[in-house]
């Protein structure tokens, strides 16, 4: 079990009171599984990813990443966990304008204190995996939106995370490129055995994923698999 959220409640200050963004949310994501999270705007999807990424501490509940209960970790151990076990793909690629595609990835290895020569080789391998071997030396302005999103995904995989968290990766892409990015995420998850959560608006992309959960007003419910094929469901316990 690589990612486990249990009874998460998260509130934000809201005027004089508090707004409940997540209301007793539980989600188990085993290694090698993609769970899609759908729901209307403002329902709590990005908050759920931020809690899973350990970027926000919830009011209550527990987050376990790669077997470690994050409540028990100090700031140093938490930073180490984020660097080495959690890959996050934010909605906006936020690539550094002056760096080439390969360098965007190499920076991640540098931040994690890994050897530069290995980093270059690994960056090129990953770019090849996401179909960008020809674009390794291009800067962001020389890439299309879909290509930038692929660099964004490859960058999140640079330090071999066990948990991959992806926020609306297809929102800026047309239908065809969106479907290709979604299929890429599913293939990478199965190959690299990450526990992956993908937030998406586009329900046509749900066919490719292993499970789907819907968030509504901060509450999460898993949807039955398409066609009621219960046997396709990944086990929720191991
Ligand atoms: P989604 O990603 O599904 O659109 P969010 O998780 O971003 O939803 O937001 C859930 C709710 O929490 C919304 O009502 C939003 O306005 C509120 N919210 C999100 N971030 C903050 C914040 N930093 N401070 C206060 N309220 C927030
Ligand atoms: Mg959001």
CSV table of C-alpha atoms and ligand atoms in Angstrom, one decimal:
chain,number,residue,atom,x,y,z
A,1,UNK,CA,0.0,0.0,0.0
A,2,UNK,CA,1.7,3.2,-1.1
A,3,UNK,CA,-0.8,6.0,-0.3
A,4,UNK,CA,-3.4,5.9,2.4
A,5,UNK,CA,-5.6,8.7,3.5
A,6,UNK,CA,-7.8,8.0,6.5
A,7,UNK,CA,-10.6,10.1,7.9
A,8,UNK,CA,-9.1,13.3,6.6
A,9,UNK,CA,-10.9,16.5,7.6
A,10,UNK,CA,-9.6,19.8,6.4
A,11,UNK,CA,-11.0,23.3,7.0
A,12,UNK,CA,-9.9,26.7,5.9
A,13,UNK,CA,-10.6,30.1,7.6
A,14,UNK,CA,-13.7,31.6,6.0
A,15,UNK,CA,-14.7,35.1,7.4
A,16,UNK,CA,-15.5,34.5,11.0
A,17,UNK,CA,-16.0,30.7,10.6
A,18,UNK,CA,-14.4,27.8,8.9
A,19,UNK,CA,-15.1,26.2,5.5
A,20,UNK,CA,-14.9,22.4,5.4
A,21,UNK,CA,-13.0,21.5,2.3
A,22,UNK,CA,-12.6,17.8,3.1
A,23,UNK,CA,-15.0,16.0,5.3
A,24,UNK,CA,-13.8,12.6,6.6
A,25,UNK,CA,-12.2,11.5,3.4
A,26,UNK,CA,-10.6,8.1,3.2
A,27,UNK,CA,-8.7,6.7,0.1
A,28,UNK,CA,-6.4,3.8,-0.3
A,29,UNK,CA,-4.2,3.7,-3.4
A,30,UNK,CA,-2.1,0.6,-3.8
A,31,UNK,CA,1.1,0.5,-5.8
A,32,UNK,CA,0.5,0.2,-9.6
A,33,UNK,CA,-3.0,1.7,-9.4
A,34,UNK,CA,-4.4,4.9,-10.9
A,35,UNK,CA,-7.4,6.5,-9.1
A,36,UNK,CA,-9.1,9.3,-10.9
A,37,UNK,CA,-10.8,12.0,-8.8
A,38,UNK,CA,-13.7,13.9,-10.4
A,39,UNK,CA,-16.0,16.5,-9.0
A,40,UNK,CA,-17.3,20.0,-9.6
A,41,UNK,CA,-15.1,23.0,-9.2
A,42,UNK,CA,-14.6,23.9,-5.5
A,43,UNK,CA,-15.5,20.4,-4.3
A,44,UNK,CA,-12.1,19.8,-2.7
A,45,UNK,CA,-10.0,17.9,-5.4
A,46,UNK,CA,-6.9,20.1,-5.2
A,47,UNK,CA,-7.1,20.2,-1.4
A,48,UNK,CA,-7.2,16.4,-1.4
A,49,UNK,CA,-4.0,16.3,-3.5
A,50,UNK,CA,-2.3,19.0,-1.4
A,51,UNK,CA,-3.0,16.9,1.8
A,52,UNK,CA,-1.7,13.7,0.0
A,53,UNK,CA,1.4,15.6,-1.1
A,54,UNK,CA,1.9,16.6,2.6
A,55,UNK,CA,1.8,20.3,1.6
A,56,UNK,CA,-1.2,21.0,3.9
A,57,UNK,CA,-1.6,19.3,7.3
A,58,UNK,CA,-5.3,18.4,7.8
A,59,UNK,CA,-7.2,19.2,10.9
A,60,UNK,CA,-7.6,15.5,11.6
A,61,UNK,CA,-7.0,12.2,10.0
A,62,UNK,CA,-3.8,10.4,8.8
A,63,UNK,CA,-1.7,10.4,5.7
A,64,UNK,CA,0.6,7.4,5.1
A,65,UNK,CA,3.1,7.6,2.2
A,66,UNK,CA,5.3,4.6,1.4
A,67,UNK,CA,4.5,3.0,4.8
A,68,UNK,CA,5.2,6.2,6.8
A,69,UNK,CA,2.6,7.9,8.8
A,70,UNK,CA,3.4,11.6,8.1
A,71,UNK,CA,2.0,12.9,11.4
A,72,UNK,CA,4.9,11.4,13.2
A,73,UNK,CA,7.6,13.0,11.0
A,74,UNK,CA,9.5,16.2,11.8
A,75,UNK,CA,10.2,18.9,9.1
A,76,UNK,CA,13.4,17.3,7.9
A,77,UNK,CA,12.0,13.8,7.5
A,78,UNK,CA,8.9,15.2,5.8
A,79,UNK,CA,11.0,17.2,3.3
A,80,UNK,CA,13.0,14.0,2.6
A,81,UNK,CA,9.8,12.0,2.1
A,82,UNK,CA,8.5,14.7,-0.4
A,83,UNK,CA,11.8,14.8,-2.3
A,84,UNK,CA,12.2,11.0,-2.7
A,85,UNK,CA,8.7,9.5,-2.5
A,86,UNK,CA,6.2,12.0,-3.8
A,87,UNK,CA,5.9,13.3,-7.4
A,88,UNK,CA,3.5,16.2,-7.9
A,89,UNK,CA,2.3,17.4,-11.3
A,90,UNK,CA,0.6,20.8,-10.7
A,91,UNK,CA,-2.1,22.1,-13.1
A,92,UNK,CA,0.3,24.7,-14.5
A,93,UNK,CA,3.6,23.2,-15.6
A,94,UNK,CA,5.7,26.0,-14.0
A,95,UNK,CA,8.7,25.2,-16.1
A,96,UNK,CA,11.8,27.4,-15.7
A,97,UNK,CA,11.9,29.5,-18.9
A,98,UNK,CA,15.7,29.5,-19.3
A,99,UNK,CA,16.2,25.7,-18.9
A,100,UNK,CA,15.9,23.0,-21.5
A,101,UNK,CA,13.5,20.1,-21.1
A,102,UNK,CA,16.3,17.9,-19.9
A,103,UNK,CA,17.6,20.5,-17.5
A,104,UNK,CA,14.1,20.9,-15.9
A,105,UNK,CA,14.4,17.2,-14.9
A,106,UNK,CA,18.1,17.4,-13.9
A,107,UNK,CA,17.3,20.2,-11.4
A,108,UNK,CA,15.1,17.7,-9.5
A,109,UNK,CA,18.0,15.2,-9.1
A,110,UNK,CA,20.2,18.1,-8.0
A,111,UNK,CA,17.7,19.1,-5.3
A,112,UNK,CA,17.7,15.5,-4.1
A,113,UNK,CA,21.5,15.5,-3.9
A,114,UNK,CA,21.9,12.9,-6.7
A,115,UNK,CA,24.9,12.6,-9.0
A,116,UNK,CA,24.8,15.0,-12.0
A,117,UNK,CA,26.1,12.6,-14.7
A,118,UNK,CA,23.4,10.0,-13.8
A,119,UNK,CA,20.9,12.7,-13.7
A,120,UNK,CA,21.5,13.7,-17.4
A,121,UNK,CA,21.2,10.1,-18.5
A,122,UNK,CA,18.1,9.5,-16.5
A,123,UNK,CA,16.5,12.8,-17.7
A,124,UNK,CA,17.0,11.7,-21.3
A,125,UNK,CA,15.6,8.2,-20.7
A,126,UNK,CA,12.5,9.7,-19.1
A,127,UNK,CA,12.0,12.2,-21.8
A,128,UNK,CA,12.2,9.3,-24.3
A,129,UNK,CA,9.5,7.5,-22.2
A,130,UNK,CA,7.1,10.4,-22.5
A,131,UNK,CA,7.8,10.7,-26.3
A,132,UNK,CA,10.1,13.8,-26.2
A,133,UNK,CA,13.5,12.4,-27.1
A,134,UNK,CA,13.7,14.9,-29.9
A,135,UNK,CA,12.8,17.9,-27.7
A,136,UNK,CA,15.4,17.3,-24.8
A,137,UNK,CA,17.3,20.5,-25.6
A,138,UNK,CA,14.4,22.8,-26.2
A,139,UNK,CA,13.3,25.5,-23.8
A,140,UNK,CA,9.6,25.8,-22.7
A,141,UNK,CA,8.7,28.5,-25.3
A,142,UNK,CA,9.9,26.0,-28.1
A,143,UNK,CA,7.4,23.3,-26.9
A,144,UNK,CA,3.7,22.9,-27.4
A,145,UNK,CA,1.2,22.9,-24.5
A,146,UNK,CA,1.0,19.1,-24.6
A,147,UNK,CA,4.8,18.8,-24.7
A,148,UNK,CA,5.2,21.1,-21.7
A,149,UNK,CA,2.7,18.9,-19.8
A,150,UNK,CA,4.8,15.8,-20.7
A,151,UNK,CA,8.0,17.5,-19.4
A,152,UNK,CA,6.0,18.3,-16.2
A,153,UNK,CA,5.1,14.7,-15.8
A,154,UNK,CA,8.6,13.4,-16.6
A,155,UNK,CA,10.0,15.9,-14.0
A,156,UNK,CA,7.7,14.5,-11.3
A,157,UNK,CA,9.1,11.0,-12.0
A,158,UNK,CA,12.7,12.0,-11.9
A,159,UNK,CA,13.4,10.9,-8.3
A,160,UNK,CA,11.4,7.6,-8.7
A,161,UNK,CA,8.5,8.5,-6.5
A,162,UNK,CA,6.2,5.8,-5.1
A,163,UNK,CA,3.3,8.2,-5.0
A,164,UNK,CA,2.3,10.4,-8.1
A,165,UNK,CA,-0.2,13.2,-7.6
A,166,UNK,CA,-1.5,14.9,-10.7
A,167,UNK,CA,-3.9,17.9,-10.8
A,168,UNK,CA,-6.0,18.3,-14.0
A,169,UNK,CA,-3.2,17.4,-16.4
A,170,UNK,CA,-5.5,17.6,-19.5
A,171,UNK,CA,-7.4,20.9,-18.7
A,172,UNK,CA,-5.3,22.9,-21.2
A,173,UNK,CA,-5.3,20.2,-23.9
A,174,UNK,CA,-7.6,19.2,-26.7
A,175,UNK,CA,-9.5,15.9,-26.4
A,176,UNK,CA,-7.0,13.9,-28.4
A,177,UNK,CA,-3.9,15.2,-26.6
A,178,UNK,CA,-5.7,15.0,-23.3
A,179,UNK,CA,-6.5,11.3,-23.8
A,180,UNK,CA,-2.9,10.7,-24.8
A,181,UNK,CA,-1.6,12.3,-21.6
A,182,UNK,CA,-4.1,10.2,-19.6
A,183,UNK,CA,-3.0,7.0,-21.2
A,184,UNK,CA,0.6,7.9,-20.6
A,185,UNK,CA,-0.1,8.4,-16.9
A,186,UNK,CA,-1.8,5.0,-16.7
A,187,UNK,CA,1.0,3.3,-18.5
A,188,UNK,CA,3.7,4.9,-16.4
A,189,UNK,CA,1.8,3.9,-13.2
A,190,UNK,CA,1.6,0.3,-14.2
A,191,UNK,CA,5.2,0.2,-15.4
A,192,UNK,CA,6.7,2.0,-12.5
A,193,UNK,CA,4.3,0.7,-9.8
A,194,UNK,CA,3.4,4.2,-8.5
A,195,UNK,CA,0.3,4.9,-6.5
A,196,UNK,CA,-1.2,7.5,-8.7
A,197,UNK,CA,-4.1,10.0,-8.1
A,198,UNK,CA,-5.2,12.0,-11.1
A,199,UNK,CA,-7.8,14.8,-10.8
A,200,UNK,CA,-9.7,15.3,-14.0
A,201,UNK,CA,-12.7,17.2,-15.2
A,202,UNK,CA,-13.1,15.1,-18.3
A,203,UNK,CA,-15.1,12.0,-17.8
A,204,UNK,CA,-14.2,10.6,-21.2
A,205,UNK,CA,-10.8,9.9,-19.7
A,206,UNK,CA,-12.1,7.6,-17.0
A,207,UNK,CA,-12.1,4.5,-19.1
A,208,UNK,CA,-8.3,4.2,-18.9
A,209,UNK,CA,-8.0,4.4,-15.1
A,210,UNK,CA,-8.3,1.6,-12.5
A,211,UNK,CA,-10.7,3.3,-10.1
A,212,UNK,CA,-12.7,6.5,-9.9
A,213,UNK,CA,-13.7,8.5,-6.9
A,214,UNK,CA,-16.1,11.5,-6.9
A,215,UNK,CA,-15.7,14.4,-4.5
A,216,UNK,CA,-18.8,16.5,-3.7
A,217,UNK,CA,-18.8,19.2,-1.0
A,218,UNK,CA,-15.6,17.7,0.5
A,219,UNK,CA,-17.0,14.2,0.7
A,220,UNK,CA,-15.5,11.4,-1.3
A,221,UNK,CA,-17.3,8.3,-2.7
A,222,UNK,CA,-15.8,5.7,-5.0
A,223,UNK,CA,-17.8,5.1,-8.2
A,224,UNK,CA,-18.5,1.5,-9.4
A,225,UNK,CA,-16.3,0.5,-12.3
A,226,UNK,CA,-17.9,1.0,-15.7
A,227,UNK,CA,-20.1,-1.9,-16.7
A,228,UNK,CA,-20.2,-3.1,-13.1
A,229,UNK,CA,-17.1,-5.3,-13.6
A,230,UNK,CA,-16.4,-5.7,-9.9
A,231,UNK,CA,-13.5,-8.1,-10.7
A,232,UNK,CA,-11.7,-5.2,-12.4
A,233,UNK,CA,-11.5,-3.4,-9.1
A,234,UNK,CA,-8.1,-3.3,-7.4
A,235,UNK,CA,-8.3,-4.8,-3.9
A,236,UNK,CA,-8.7,-2.1,-1.2
A,237,UNK,CA,-6.6,-4.0,1.3
A,238,UNK,CA,-3.4,-6.0,0.9
B,1,LIG,P1,-11.3,22.0,-6.5
B,1,LIG,O1,-9.8,21.7,-6.7
B,1,LIG,O2,-12.2,20.8,-6.5
B,1,LIG,O3,-11.8,23.1,-7.4
B,1,LIG,P2,-10.3,23.1,-3.9
B,1,LIG,O4,-9.7,22.0,-3.2
B,1,LIG,O5,-9.4,24.1,-4.6
B,1,LIG,O6,-11.4,22.6,-5.0
B,1,LIG,O7,-11.2,24.0,-3.0
B,1,LIG,C1,-12.2,23.4,-2.1
B,1,LIG,C2,-12.9,24.6,-1.3
B,1,LIG,O8,-11.9,25.2,-0.4
B,1,LIG,C3,-13.4,25.7,-2.2
B,1,LIG,O9,-14.6,26.2,-1.6
B,1,LIG,C4,-12.3,26.7,-2.1
B,1,LIG,O10,-12.8,28.0,-2.3
B,1,LIG,C5,-11.8,26.5,-0.7
B,1,LIG,N1,-10.3,26.8,-0.6
B,1,LIG,C6,-9.3,26.3,-1.3
B,1,LIG,N2,-8.1,26.7,-1.0
B,1,LIG,C7,-8.3,27.6,0.0
B,1,LIG,C8,-7.5,28.5,0.8
B,1,LIG,N3,-6.2,28.4,0.7
B,1,LIG,N4,-8.1,29.3,1.7
B,1,LIG,C9,-9.4,29.3,1.9
B,1,LIG,N5,-10.3,28.5,1.2
B,1,LIG,C10,-9.8,27.7,0.2
B,2,LIG,MG1,-8.5,22.3,-8.3
